[in-house]
Amino acid sequence: ENPYGFDYAAYLKYQGIQLRFFAREIQVLPGSSWRSVLLRRVYDLRQICRRRLLRGIPEQAHRSILLALILGDKSDLDGDLRTAFASAGAMHILAVSGLHVGIIGLFAGLLFGWLPIGRHRKPVRITGSLLFIWLFTILTGAGASVQRSAVMFTVVLIGQLSDGRARIWNSLAVAAFLLLWWQPLLLFQLGFQLSFLAVAGIVFFHPLLVKCWFPENPVWKYSWSLFCVGCGAQLTTMPLTIFHFGQFPLLFWLSGWIAIPLATLLLG
């Protein structure tokens, strides 16, 4: 639907891939470095999780959604399902991002916060949350959005450990700096751009929009806040969405009311 709008060679270049080759048979050549060993162990764990999900859920469409939601594996999503999520403005639910990392961190914090360890509870809770967050980040493939979220949550949690208060703009800037210092070509990846623009939009526009209406009913108040979150993210990502995909999701506000609470329950 957008002819010549996607340069595959440039996309691969920004991924650090300069050459392709095609093998007759699939062969895996294990490396000997610590990084290769770590990645192999993570891949094995990812495959175990995948097999358990496939074994426990018979419906193909449900399996593909849960694999994307929990493991960041979108290989089983068919074209119609991708189009439906994209048109509804809910594709961010399937792309592992801050929503997923936040839920994992929340549950990990609750889990470690209940341990009867006295005055060491806070360091143990924060350390345990960081371990869960980074294991989840690596397990889901460490995409640009989940990397950004993991680094931001790390900055915030370390600030809590030192009894400091992390400001969201500073956390966002630190996350961008560290990721680009580690891999400068991330700057040209659409996932990186959309991820940081969405968070910046939420941080900037949400406080302004939420002041436009003050409902007394807690349900309406929560719903209005969710609507403002969606609007803030769409306002900053809209130019890139239209330019790269040739469409703008008009139902993003509705998907936010339905998809985000359900994703929280499912991921929990």
CSV table of C-alpha atoms in Angstrom, one decimal:
chain,number,residue,atom,x,y,z
A,1,GLU,CA,0.0,0.0,0.0
A,2,ASN,CA,3.0,2.3,0.2
A,3,PRO,CA,5.2,1.5,-3.0
A,4,TYR,CA,8.9,2.2,-2.6
A,5,GLY,CA,8.4,3.5,0.9
A,6,PHE,CA,10.5,0.8,2.5
A,7,ASP,CA,14.2,0.3,1.7
A,8,TYR,CA,15.0,-3.2,2.8
A,9,ALA,CA,18.8,-2.9,2.2
A,10,ALA,CA,18.9,0.2,4.3
A,11,TYR,CA,16.9,-1.5,7.0
A,12,LEU,CA,19.4,-4.4,7.1
A,13,LYS,CA,22.3,-1.9,7.2
A,14,TYR,CA,20.9,-0.2,10.3
A,15,GLN,CA,20.6,-3.7,11.9
A,16,GLY,CA,24.3,-4.1,11.3
A,17,ILE,CA,23.8,-6.7,8.4
A,18,GLN,CA,25.9,-6.1,5.3
A,19,LEU,CA,25.5,-9.4,3.6
A,20,ARG,CA,23.0,-12.2,3.1
A,21,PHE,CA,23.6,-15.8,2.0
A,22,PHE,CA,21.3,-18.8,1.6
A,23,ALA,CA,22.2,-22.2,2.9
A,24,ARG,CA,20.9,-25.5,1.6
A,25,GLU,CA,20.3,-26.8,5.1
A,26,ILE,CA,19.8,-25.1,8.4
A,27,GLN,CA,22.9,-25.4,10.5
A,28,VAL,CA,23.7,-23.7,13.8
A,29,LEU,CA,27.4,-23.1,14.5
A,30,PRO,CA,27.8,-22.5,18.2
A,31,GLY,CA,30.2,-19.8,19.3
A,32,SER,CA,32.6,-20.1,22.2
A,33,SER,CA,32.4,-16.6,23.6
A,34,TRP,CA,30.5,-15.9,26.8
A,35,ARG,CA,28.0,-13.8,24.7
A,36,SER,CA,27.3,-16.8,22.4
A,37,VAL,CA,26.9,-19.1,25.4
A,38,LEU,CA,24.5,-16.6,27.1
A,39,LEU,CA,22.4,-16.1,23.9
A,40,ARG,CA,22.2,-19.9,23.4
A,41,ARG,CA,20.9,-20.4,26.9
A,42,VAL,CA,18.4,-17.6,26.5
A,43,TYR,CA,17.3,-19.1,23.2
A,44,ASP,CA,16.8,-22.5,24.8
A,45,LEU,CA,14.7,-21.0,27.6
A,46,ARG,CA,12.6,-19.1,25.0
A,47,GLN,CA,12.0,-22.3,23.1
A,48,ILE,CA,10.8,-24.0,26.3
A,49,CYS,CA,8.4,-21.2,27.0
A,50,ARG,CA,7.2,-21.3,23.4
A,51,ARG,CA,6.6,-25.1,23.5
A,52,ARG,CA,4.6,-24.8,26.7
A,53,LEU,CA,2.4,-22.1,25.2
A,54,LEU,CA,1.8,-24.1,22.0
A,55,ARG,CA,1.0,-27.2,24.0
A,56,GLY,CA,-1.5,-25.5,26.3
A,57,ILE,CA,-3.5,-23.4,23.9
A,58,PRO,CA,-5.1,-25.2,20.9
A,59,GLU,CA,-6.5,-22.2,19.0
A,60,GLN,CA,-4.0,-20.8,16.4
A,61,ALA,CA,-5.1,-17.2,16.6
A,62,HIS,CA,-5.0,-17.2,20.4
A,63,ARG,CA,-1.5,-18.8,20.4
A,64,SER,CA,-0.1,-16.3,18.0
A,65,ILE,CA,-1.4,-13.3,20.0
A,66,LEU,CA,0.0,-14.8,23.3
A,67,LEU,CA,3.4,-15.6,21.8
A,68,ALA,CA,3.7,-12.0,20.7
A,69,LEU,CA,2.4,-10.6,23.9
A,70,ILE,CA,4.5,-12.7,26.3
A,71,LEU,CA,7.6,-13.6,24.3
A,72,GLY,CA,7.7,-10.8,21.6
A,73,ASP,CA,7.5,-13.6,19.0
A,74,LYS,CA,5.3,-12.3,16.1
A,75,SER,CA,6.4,-15.0,13.6
A,76,ASP,CA,3.0,-16.8,13.9
A,77,LEU,CA,0.8,-13.7,13.4
A,78,ASP,CA,-1.0,-13.9,10.0
A,79,GLY,CA,-1.4,-10.8,7.8
A,80,ASP,CA,-5.1,-10.3,8.6
A,81,LEU,CA,-4.4,-10.3,12.4
A,82,ARG,CA,-1.6,-7.8,12.0
A,83,THR,CA,-3.8,-5.6,9.8
A,84,ALA,CA,-6.6,-5.7,12.4
A,85,PHE,CA,-4.3,-4.7,15.3
A,86,ALA,CA,-2.6,-2.0,13.2
A,87,SER,CA,-6.0,-0.5,12.0
A,88,ALA,CA,-7.3,-0.5,15.6
A,89,GLY,CA,-4.2,1.3,16.9
A,90,ALA,CA,-3.4,-1.7,19.2
A,91,MET,CA,-0.2,-2.9,17.6
A,92,HIS,CA,1.8,-1.6,20.6
A,93,ILE,CA,0.1,-4.3,22.7
A,94,LEU,CA,1.9,-7.0,20.6
A,95,ALA,CA,5.2,-5.1,20.5
A,96,VAL,CA,6.9,-5.7,23.8
A,97,SER,CA,7.4,-2.3,25.3
A,98,GLY,CA,7.1,-0.2,28.5
A,99,LEU,CA,3.6,-1.6,29.3
A,100,HIS,CA,5.0,-5.2,29.4
A,101,VAL,CA,8.2,-4.2,31.3
A,102,GLY,CA,6.1,-2.2,33.8
A,103,ILE,CA,3.8,-5.1,34.5
A,104,ILE,CA,6.7,-7.5,35.0
A,105,GLY,CA,8.5,-5.0,37.3
A,106,LEU,CA,5.2,-4.5,39.3
A,107,PHE,CA,4.7,-8.2,39.9
A,108,ALA,CA,8.3,-8.8,40.7
A,109,GLY,CA,8.2,-5.9,43.2
A,110,LEU,CA,5.1,-7.3,44.9
A,111,LEU,CA,6.7,-10.8,45.0
A,112,PHE,CA,10.0,-9.6,46.6
A,113,GLY,CA,8.3,-7.0,48.7
A,114,TRP,CA,6.4,-9.7,50.7
A,115,LEU,CA,9.6,-11.5,51.8
A,116,PRO,CA,10.1,-11.2,55.6
A,117,ILE,CA,13.7,-9.8,55.5
A,118,GLY,CA,13.4,-6.7,57.7
A,119,ARG,CA,15.4,-3.6,56.8
A,120,HIS,CA,16.9,-5.3,53.7
A,121,ARG,CA,13.5,-5.5,52.0
A,122,LYS,CA,13.9,-2.4,49.8
A,123,PRO,CA,17.3,-3.4,48.2
A,124,VAL,CA,16.1,-7.0,47.7
A,125,ARG,CA,12.9,-5.8,46.1
A,126,ILE,CA,14.7,-3.5,43.7
A,127,THR,CA,17.4,-6.0,42.9
A,128,GLY,CA,14.9,-8.7,42.3
A,129,SER,CA,12.8,-6.4,40.1
A,130,LEU,CA,15.8,-5.5,38.0
A,131,LEU,CA,16.7,-9.2,37.5
A,132,PHE,CA,13.2,-10.0,36.4
A,133,ILE,CA,13.0,-7.0,34.0
A,134,TRP,CA,16.4,-7.7,32.3
A,135,LEU,CA,15.7,-11.5,32.0
A,136,PHE,CA,12.3,-10.6,30.4
A,137,THR,CA,14.1,-8.1,28.1
A,138,ILE,CA,16.6,-10.6,26.9
A,139,LEU,CA,14.0,-13.4,26.7
A,140,THR,CA,11.8,-11.3,24.4
A,141,GLY,CA,14.6,-10.5,21.9
A,142,ALA,CA,15.7,-7.1,23.4
A,143,GLY,CA,14.0,-4.9,20.8
A,144,ALA,CA,14.3,-1.1,20.8
A,145,SER,CA,11.1,-0.4,22.8
A,146,VAL,CA,11.8,-3.0,25.5
A,147,GLN,CA,15.5,-1.9,25.8
A,148,ARG,CA,14.3,1.7,26.3
A,149,SER,CA,11.8,0.6,28.9
A,150,ALA,CA,14.3,-1.6,30.7
A,151,VAL,CA,16.9,1.2,30.9
A,152,MET,CA,14.4,3.7,32.1
A,153,PHE,CA,13.0,1.4,34.8
A,154,THR,CA,16.6,0.7,35.8
A,155,VAL,CA,17.4,4.4,36.2
A,156,VAL,CA,14.2,4.9,38.3
A,157,LEU,CA,14.8,1.9,40.5
A,158,ILE,CA,18.4,2.8,41.2
A,159,GLY,CA,17.2,6.3,42.1
A,160,GLN,CA,14.8,4.7,44.6
A,161,LEU,CA,17.7,2.6,46.0
A,162,SER,CA,19.7,5.8,46.7
A,163,ASP,CA,16.6,7.5,48.1
A,164,GLY,CA,16.5,9.8,45.1
A,165,ARG,CA,13.7,10.7,42.8
A,166,ALA,CA,14.1,10.1,39.1
A,167,ARG,CA,12.5,12.6,36.8
A,168,ILE,CA,10.9,11.1,33.7
A,169,TRP,CA,12.6,13.4,31.2
A,170,ASN,CA,16.0,12.6,32.7
A,171,SER,CA,15.3,8.9,32.6
A,172,LEU,CA,14.2,9.1,29.0
A,173,ALA,CA,17.4,11.0,28.1
A,174,VAL,CA,19.6,8.6,29.9
A,175,ALA,CA,17.9,5.6,28.2
A,176,ALA,CA,18.4,7.2,24.8
A,177,PHE,CA,22.1,8.2,25.5
A,178,LEU,CA,23.0,4.7,26.8
A,179,LEU,CA,21.3,2.8,23.9
A,180,LEU,CA,22.9,5.1,21.3
A,181,TRP,CA,26.3,4.9,22.9
A,182,TRP,CA,26.0,1.1,22.8
A,183,GLN,CA,24.5,1.0,19.2
A,184,PRO,CA,24.4,4.3,17.4
A,185,LEU,CA,22.5,2.9,14.4
A,186,LEU,CA,19.4,2.5,16.6
A,187,LEU,CA,18.7,6.1,15.9
A,188,PHE,CA,17.6,5.2,12.4
A,189,GLN,CA,15.4,2.3,13.4
A,190,LEU,CA,11.7,3.0,13.2
A,191,GLY,CA,11.0,1.1,16.4
A,192,PHE,CA,13.5,3.2,18.4
A,193,GLN,CA,12.0,6.4,17.0
A,194,LEU,CA,8.3,5.4,17.7
A,195,SER,CA,9.2,4.2,21.1
A,196,PHE,CA,10.8,7.4,22.4
A,197,LEU,CA,8.3,9.6,20.6
A,198,ALA,CA,5.4,7.8,22.1
A,199,VAL,CA,6.8,8.1,25.7
A,200,ALA,CA,7.7,11.8,25.1
A,201,GLY,CA,4.2,12.4,23.8
A,202,ILE,CA,2.6,10.8,26.9
A,203,VAL,CA,4.8,12.7,29.3
A,204,PHE,CA,4.2,16.0,27.6
A,205,PHE,CA,0.6,15.9,26.6
A,206,HIS,CA,-1.0,13.7,29.2
A,207,PRO,CA,-0.8,16.2,32.1
A,208,LEU,CA,-2.2,18.9,29.7
A,209,LEU,CA,-5.1,16.9,28.4
A,210,VAL,CA,-6.1,15.3,31.6
A,211,LYS,CA,-6.8,18.8,33.1
A,212,CYS,CA,-9.5,19.4,30.5
A,213,TRP,CA,-12.0,17.3,32.4
A,214,PHE,CA,-12.3,16.3,36.1
A,215,PRO,CA,-14.9,13.5,36.3
A,216,GLU,CA,-15.8,12.5,39.9
A,217,ASN,CA,-16.6,8.9,39.1
A,218,PRO,CA,-13.5,6.8,39.5
A,219,VAL,CA,-14.3,4.7,36.5
A,220,TRP,CA,-14.7,7.7,34.2
A,221,LYS,CA,-11.6,9.3,35.7
A,222,TYR,CA,-9.5,6.2,34.9
A,223,SER,CA,-11.1,5.9,31.4
A,224,TRP,CA,-10.4,9.6,30.7
A,225,SER,CA,-6.8,9.2,31.8
A,226,LEU,CA,-6.3,6.2,29.5
A,227,PHE,CA,-7.8,8.1,26.7
A,228,CYS,CA,-5.4,11.0,27.3
A,229,VAL,CA,-2.4,8.6,27.3
A,230,GLY,CA,-3.5,7.3,23.9
A,231,CYS,CA,-3.9,10.8,22.5
A,232,GLY,CA,-0.5,11.9,23.8
A,233,ALA,CA,1.2,8.9,22.2
A,234,GLN,CA,-0.6,9.4,18.9
A,235,LEU,CA,0.0,13.1,18.6
A,236,THR,CA,3.8,12.6,18.5
A,237,THR,CA,3.9,9.3,16.5
A,238,MET,CA,1.2,10.3,13.9
A,239,PRO,CA,3.6,11.9,11.4
A,240,LEU,CA,5.8,8.8,11.3
A,241,THR,CA,2.8,6.5,11.2
A,242,ILE,CA,1.3,8.3,8.2
A,243,PHE,CA,4.6,8.6,6.4
A,244,HIS,CA,5.8,5.0,6.8
A,245,PHE,CA,2.5,3.1,6.8
A,246,GLY,CA,0.1,5.4,5.0
A,247,GLN,CA,-2.6,5.1,7.6
A,248,PHE,CA,-3.8,6.6,10.9
A,249,PRO,CA,-5.7,4.4,13.5
A,250,LEU,CA,-8.9,6.2,14.5
A,251,LEU,CA,-9.9,3.6,17.1
A,252,PHE,CA,-6.7,3.9,19.2
A,253,TRP,CA,-8.8,5.4,22.1
A,254,LEU,CA,-11.2,2.4,22.1
A,255,SER,CA,-8.4,-0.2,21.9
A,256,GLY,CA,-6.6,1.6,24.8
A,257,TRP,CA,-9.7,1.1,27.1
A,258,ILE,CA,-10.0,-2.6,26.2
A,259,ALA,CA,-6.6,-3.8,25.2
A,260,ILE,CA,-4.4,-2.3,28.0
A,261,PRO,CA,-6.4,-3.7,30.9
A,262,LEU,CA,-6.7,-7.1,29.3
A,263,ALA,CA,-3.0,-7.2,28.4
A,264,THR,CA,-2.2,-6.4,32.0
A,265,LEU,CA,-4.4,-9.4,33.2
A,266,LEU,CA,-3.0,-11.8,30.5
A,267,LEU,CA,0.7,-10.9,31.1
A,268,GLY,CA,0.2,-11.1,34.8
